[in-house]
mmCIF file of C-alpha atoms in Angstrom:
data_model
loop_
_atom_site.group_PDB
_atom_site.id
_atom_site.type_symbol
_atom_site.label_atom_id
_atom_site.label_comp_id
_atom_site.label_asym_id
_atom_site.label_seq_id
_atom_site.Cartn_x
_atom_site.Cartn_y
_atom_site.Cartn_z
ATOM 1 C CA MET K 18 34.283 -24.946 9.935
ATOM 2 C CA ASP K 19 34.450 -21.926 7.594
ATOM 3 C CA GLU K 20 32.318 -18.857 8.254
ATOM 4 C CA GLY K 21 28.863 -19.248 6.720
ATOM 5 C CA GLN K 22 29.271 -22.999 6.175
ATOM 6 C CA ILE K 23 26.646 -25.201 7.800
ATOM 7 C CA GLN K 24 27.252 -28.687 9.091
ATOM 8 C CA GLU K 25 25.185 -31.740 8.115
ATOM 9 C CA ILE K 26 23.669 -33.570 11.059
ATOM 10 C CA SER K 27 22.084 -36.997 10.629
ATOM 11 C CA ASN K 28 18.285 -37.061 10.825
ATOM 12 C CA ALA K 29 18.354 -39.815 13.446
ATOM 13 C CA ILE K 30 20.619 -37.780 15.706
ATOM 14 C CA VAL K 31 18.469 -34.674 15.299
ATOM 15 C CA HIS K 32 15.237 -36.492 16.161
ATOM 16 C CA ALA K 33 16.838 -38.395 19.031
ATOM 17 C CA THR K 34 18.503 -35.453 20.739
ATOM 18 C CA ILE K 35 16.428 -32.334 20.122
ATOM 19 C CA GLU K 36 15.045 -30.873 23.299
ATOM 20 C CA GLN K 37 13.592 -27.443 23.902
ATOM 21 C CA GLU K 38 16.626 -26.196 25.813
ATOM 22 C CA GLU K 39 18.942 -27.253 23.001
ATOM 23 C CA VAL K 40 16.825 -25.383 20.466
ATOM 24 C CA SER K 41 16.766 -22.352 22.760
ATOM 25 C CA HIS K 42 20.525 -22.553 23.067
ATOM 26 C CA ASP K 43 20.784 -22.534 19.267
ATOM 27 C CA VAL K 44 18.471 -19.563 18.700
ATOM 28 C CA ASN K 45 19.500 -17.356 21.632
ATOM 29 C CA PRO K 46 22.391 -15.744 19.725
ATOM 30 C CA GLU K 47 20.007 -14.941 16.851
ATOM 31 C CA ILE K 48 17.399 -13.477 19.190
ATOM 32 C CA GLU K 49 20.105 -11.303 20.716
ATOM 33 C CA TYR K 50 21.282 -10.216 17.252
ATOM 34 C CA TRP K 51 17.786 -9.280 16.027
ATOM 35 C CA LYS K 52 16.423 -7.629 19.190
ATOM 36 C CA SER K 53 17.341 -4.126 17.960
ATOM 37 C CA VAL K 54 15.169 -4.503 14.840
ATOM 38 C CA VAL K 55 12.018 -2.685 13.739
ATOM 39 C CA LEU K 56 9.664 -3.581 10.915
ATOM 40 C CA CYS K 57 8.602 -0.622 8.786
ATOM 41 C CA SER K 58 5.803 -0.254 6.275
ATOM 42 C CA VAL K 59 4.312 2.599 4.265
ATOM 43 C CA LEU K 60 0.541 2.536 3.955
ATOM 44 C CA GLY K 61 -0.418 2.870 0.335
ATOM 45 C CA PRO K 62 2.587 3.019 -1.967
ATOM 46 C CA ASN K 63 5.259 0.353 -2.227
ATOM 47 C CA PRO K 64 8.466 2.335 -2.725
ATOM 48 C CA PRO K 65 11.630 0.509 -3.785
ATOM 49 C CA LEU K 66 14.275 -0.364 -1.199
ATOM 50 C CA GLU K 67 16.627 2.414 -2.378
ATOM 51 C CA VAL K 68 13.955 5.085 -1.802
ATOM 52 C CA ILE K 69 13.057 3.774 1.658
ATOM 53 C CA GLU K 70 16.730 3.450 2.554
ATOM 54 C CA GLY K 71 17.339 7.111 1.654
ATOM 55 C CA PHE K 72 14.255 8.186 3.614
ATOM 56 C CA ILE K 73 15.245 6.180 6.714
ATOM 57 C CA ARG K 74 18.857 7.346 6.681
ATOM 58 C CA ARG K 75 17.640 10.958 6.402
ATOM 59 C CA ILE K 76 15.029 10.906 9.197
ATOM 60 C CA TRP K 77 17.127 8.762 11.538
ATOM 61 C CA LYS K 78 20.580 10.106 10.688
ATOM 62 C CA ALA K 79 21.366 10.545 14.394
ATOM 63 C CA PHE K 80 21.011 6.802 14.990
ATOM 64 C CA ASP K 81 23.513 4.024 14.366
ATOM 65 C CA ILE K 82 21.816 1.956 11.632
ATOM 66 C CA ASP K 83 23.363 -1.414 10.793
ATOM 67 C CA LYS K 84 21.222 -2.559 7.865
ATOM 68 C CA ILE K 85 17.977 -2.023 5.990
ATOM 69 C CA CYS K 86 16.443 -5.027 4.218
ATOM 70 C CA MET K 87 13.292 -5.673 2.239
ATOM 71 C CA VAL K 88 11.178 -8.465 3.786
ATOM 72 C CA ARG K 89 8.508 -8.367 1.091
ATOM 73 C CA LYS K 90 6.841 -5.739 -1.058
ATOM 74 C CA GLY K 91 6.123 -2.741 1.168
ATOM 75 C CA VAL K 92 7.665 -4.199 4.356
ATOM 76 C CA PHE K 93 11.204 -3.387 5.448
ATOM 77 C CA LEU K 94 13.387 -4.574 8.294
ATOM 78 C CA LEU K 95 15.745 -2.103 9.935
ATOM 79 C CA ARG K 96 18.450 -3.193 12.374
ATOM 80 C CA PHE K 97 20.116 -0.695 14.682
ATOM 81 C CA ASN K 98 23.558 -1.359 16.124
ATOM 82 C CA ASN K 99 22.188 -0.805 19.604
ATOM 83 C CA PHE K 100 18.896 -1.500 21.324
ATOM 84 C CA ASN K 101 18.520 2.030 22.756
ATOM 85 C CA ASP K 102 18.264 3.500 19.249
ATOM 86 C CA GLN K 103 15.467 1.053 18.468
ATOM 87 C CA LEU K 104 13.616 2.015 21.659
ATOM 88 C CA THR K 105 13.957 5.738 20.926
ATOM 89 C CA VAL K 106 12.613 5.370 17.383
ATOM 90 C CA VAL K 107 9.654 3.245 18.514
ATOM 91 C CA LYS K 108 8.799 5.713 21.315
ATOM 92 C CA ARG K 109 8.692 8.619 18.856
ATOM 93 C CA GLY K 110 5.555 7.105 17.397
ATOM 94 C CA VAL K 111 4.225 7.792 13.940
ATOM 95 C CA PHE K 112 6.261 8.998 10.977
ATOM 96 C CA PHE K 113 5.129 10.023 7.514
ATOM 97 C CA PHE K 114 6.496 9.155 4.082
ATOM 98 C CA ASP K 115 5.070 11.306 1.268
ATOM 99 C CA MET K 116 2.200 12.310 3.599
ATOM 100 C CA LYS K 117 1.313 8.642 4.203
ATOM 101 C CA PRO K 118 1.719 6.828 7.539
ATOM 102 C CA PHE K 119 5.100 5.140 7.905
ATOM 103 C CA LEU K 120 4.473 2.445 10.482
ATOM 104 C CA VAL K 121 7.271 1.310 12.776
ATOM 105 C CA LYS K 122 6.870 -1.815 14.890
ATOM 106 C CA PRO K 123 9.515 -3.353 17.172
ATOM 107 C CA TRP K 124 10.468 -6.951 16.432
ATOM 108 C CA ASN K 125 10.028 -9.639 19.065
ATOM 109 C CA GLU K 126 10.894 -13.321 19.014
ATOM 110 C CA GLU K 127 7.253 -14.419 18.664
ATOM 111 C CA MET K 128 6.693 -12.301 15.548
ATOM 112 C CA ASP K 129 6.515 -13.889 12.102
ATOM 113 C CA ILE K 130 7.920 -11.149 9.870
ATOM 114 C CA ASN K 131 6.464 -12.793 6.767
ATOM 115 C CA THR K 132 2.851 -12.696 7.920
ATOM 116 C CA GLU K 133 2.746 -9.869 10.467
ATOM 117 C CA ALA K 134 -0.456 -7.918 9.845
ATOM 118 C CA ILE K 135 -1.402 -4.333 10.618
ATOM 119 C CA THR K 136 -3.814 -4.433 13.533
ATOM 120 C CA SER K 137 -4.116 -0.717 14.218
ATOM 121 C CA LEU K 138 -3.787 2.422 12.165
ATOM 122 C CA PRO K 139 -2.916 6.009 13.083
ATOM 123 C CA ILE K 140 -5.331 8.543 11.622
ATOM 124 C CA SER K 141 -5.340 12.307 11.724
ATOM 125 C CA ALA K 142 -8.621 13.748 13.003
ATOM 126 C CA ARG K 143 -9.693 17.374 12.681
ATOM 127 C CA PHE K 144 -12.295 18.855 14.971
ATOM 128 C CA LEU K 145 -13.657 21.879 13.108
ATOM 129 C CA ASP K 146 -14.881 24.864 15.102
ATOM 130 C CA LEU K 147 -14.159 23.186 18.430
ATOM 131 C CA ASP K 148 -14.950 25.657 21.203
ATOM 132 C CA ILE K 149 -11.708 26.918 22.768
ATOM 133 C CA LYS K 150 -12.787 25.806 26.235
ATOM 134 C CA TYR K 151 -12.146 22.197 25.056
ATOM 135 C CA TRP K 152 -8.599 22.845 23.805
ATOM 136 C CA CYS K 153 -6.802 21.650 26.946
ATOM 137 C CA LEU K 154 -4.979 18.341 26.557
ATOM 138 C CA GLU K 155 -7.262 16.607 29.064
ATOM 139 C CA SER K 156 -10.430 17.503 27.108
ATOM 140 C CA LEU K 157 -8.846 16.674 23.756
ATOM 141 C CA SER K 158 -7.707 13.318 25.147
ATOM 142 C CA LYS K 159 -11.243 12.503 26.307
ATOM 143 C CA ILE K 160 -12.674 13.412 22.895
ATOM 144 C CA ASP K 161 -9.988 11.355 21.149
ATOM 145 C CA SER K 162 -10.550 8.373 23.427
ATOM 146 C CA ILE K 163 -14.054 8.006 22.025
ATOM 147 C CA LEU K 164 -12.546 7.352 18.576
ATOM 148 C CA GLY K 165 -9.439 5.384 19.569
ATOM 149 C CA ILE K 166 -6.164 5.810 21.421
ATOM 150 C CA PRO K 167 -4.875 9.409 21.503
ATOM 151 C CA ILE K 168 -1.267 9.665 20.307
ATOM 152 C CA LYS K 169 -0.436 13.354 19.932
ATOM 153 C CA THR K 170 -1.585 16.737 18.678
ATOM 154 C CA ASP K 171 0.006 18.863 16.007
ATOM 155 C CA LYS K 172 2.127 21.921 16.824
ATOM 156 C CA TYR K 173 -0.670 24.442 16.174
ATOM 157 C CA THR K 174 -3.161 22.639 18.389
ATOM 158 C CA LYS K 175 -0.623 22.250 21.180
ATOM 159 C CA GLU K 176 0.381 25.923 21.007
ATOM 160 C CA LYS K 177 -3.245 27.047 20.387
ATOM 161 C CA THR K 178 -2.179 29.267 17.480
ATOM 162 C CA MET K 179 -4.557 28.098 14.712
ATOM 163 C CA LEU K 180 -8.058 27.930 16.141
ATOM 164 C CA LYS K 181 -9.993 26.928 13.012
ATOM 165 C CA TYR K 182 -9.718 23.265 14.056
ATOM 166 C CA ALA K 183 -7.942 21.018 16.523
ATOM 167 C CA ARG K 184 -5.898 18.275 14.872
ATOM 168 C CA LEU K 185 -4.982 15.080 16.687
ATOM 169 C CA LEU K 186 -3.381 11.784 15.809
ATOM 170 C CA ILE K 187 -5.422 8.788 16.951
ATOM 171 C CA GLU K 188 -4.672 5.080 16.762
ATOM 172 C CA CYS K 189 -7.722 3.139 15.612
#
């Protein structure tokens, strides 16, 4: 059979012989192929594929990217050539595109990429005039935990160099 050509199988044979293990055997190579994928989305604007592709290749130039595809308006699929690159990108957390959250979610075999919804959202919170005695990471984490899941602080809060406000990223 030529590459890319699919073979016709009689309906009777398909219905008579399909079993879960046969289906698993068929999809396992695809699961393996797609396991180094992330889904990406920008909250707000819907930039064209070319713009997102340039952005991704710039911020992740150190990684071995195989392909970038548009799934639907505003949602992009990015496949790395190796799984470790995917893990590293996902662990880095939140990214920003034009000052808007650029969400990155690892693909898994149970995910429907056509209907996958956003269930949480990273927000930046500023705590104005927060007394300096609360600027340790433990106290900031407790304050953040009231609002959501603490993700990280900005450079100035971490280094305690701009004391007008503490800024933290929280997943809500």
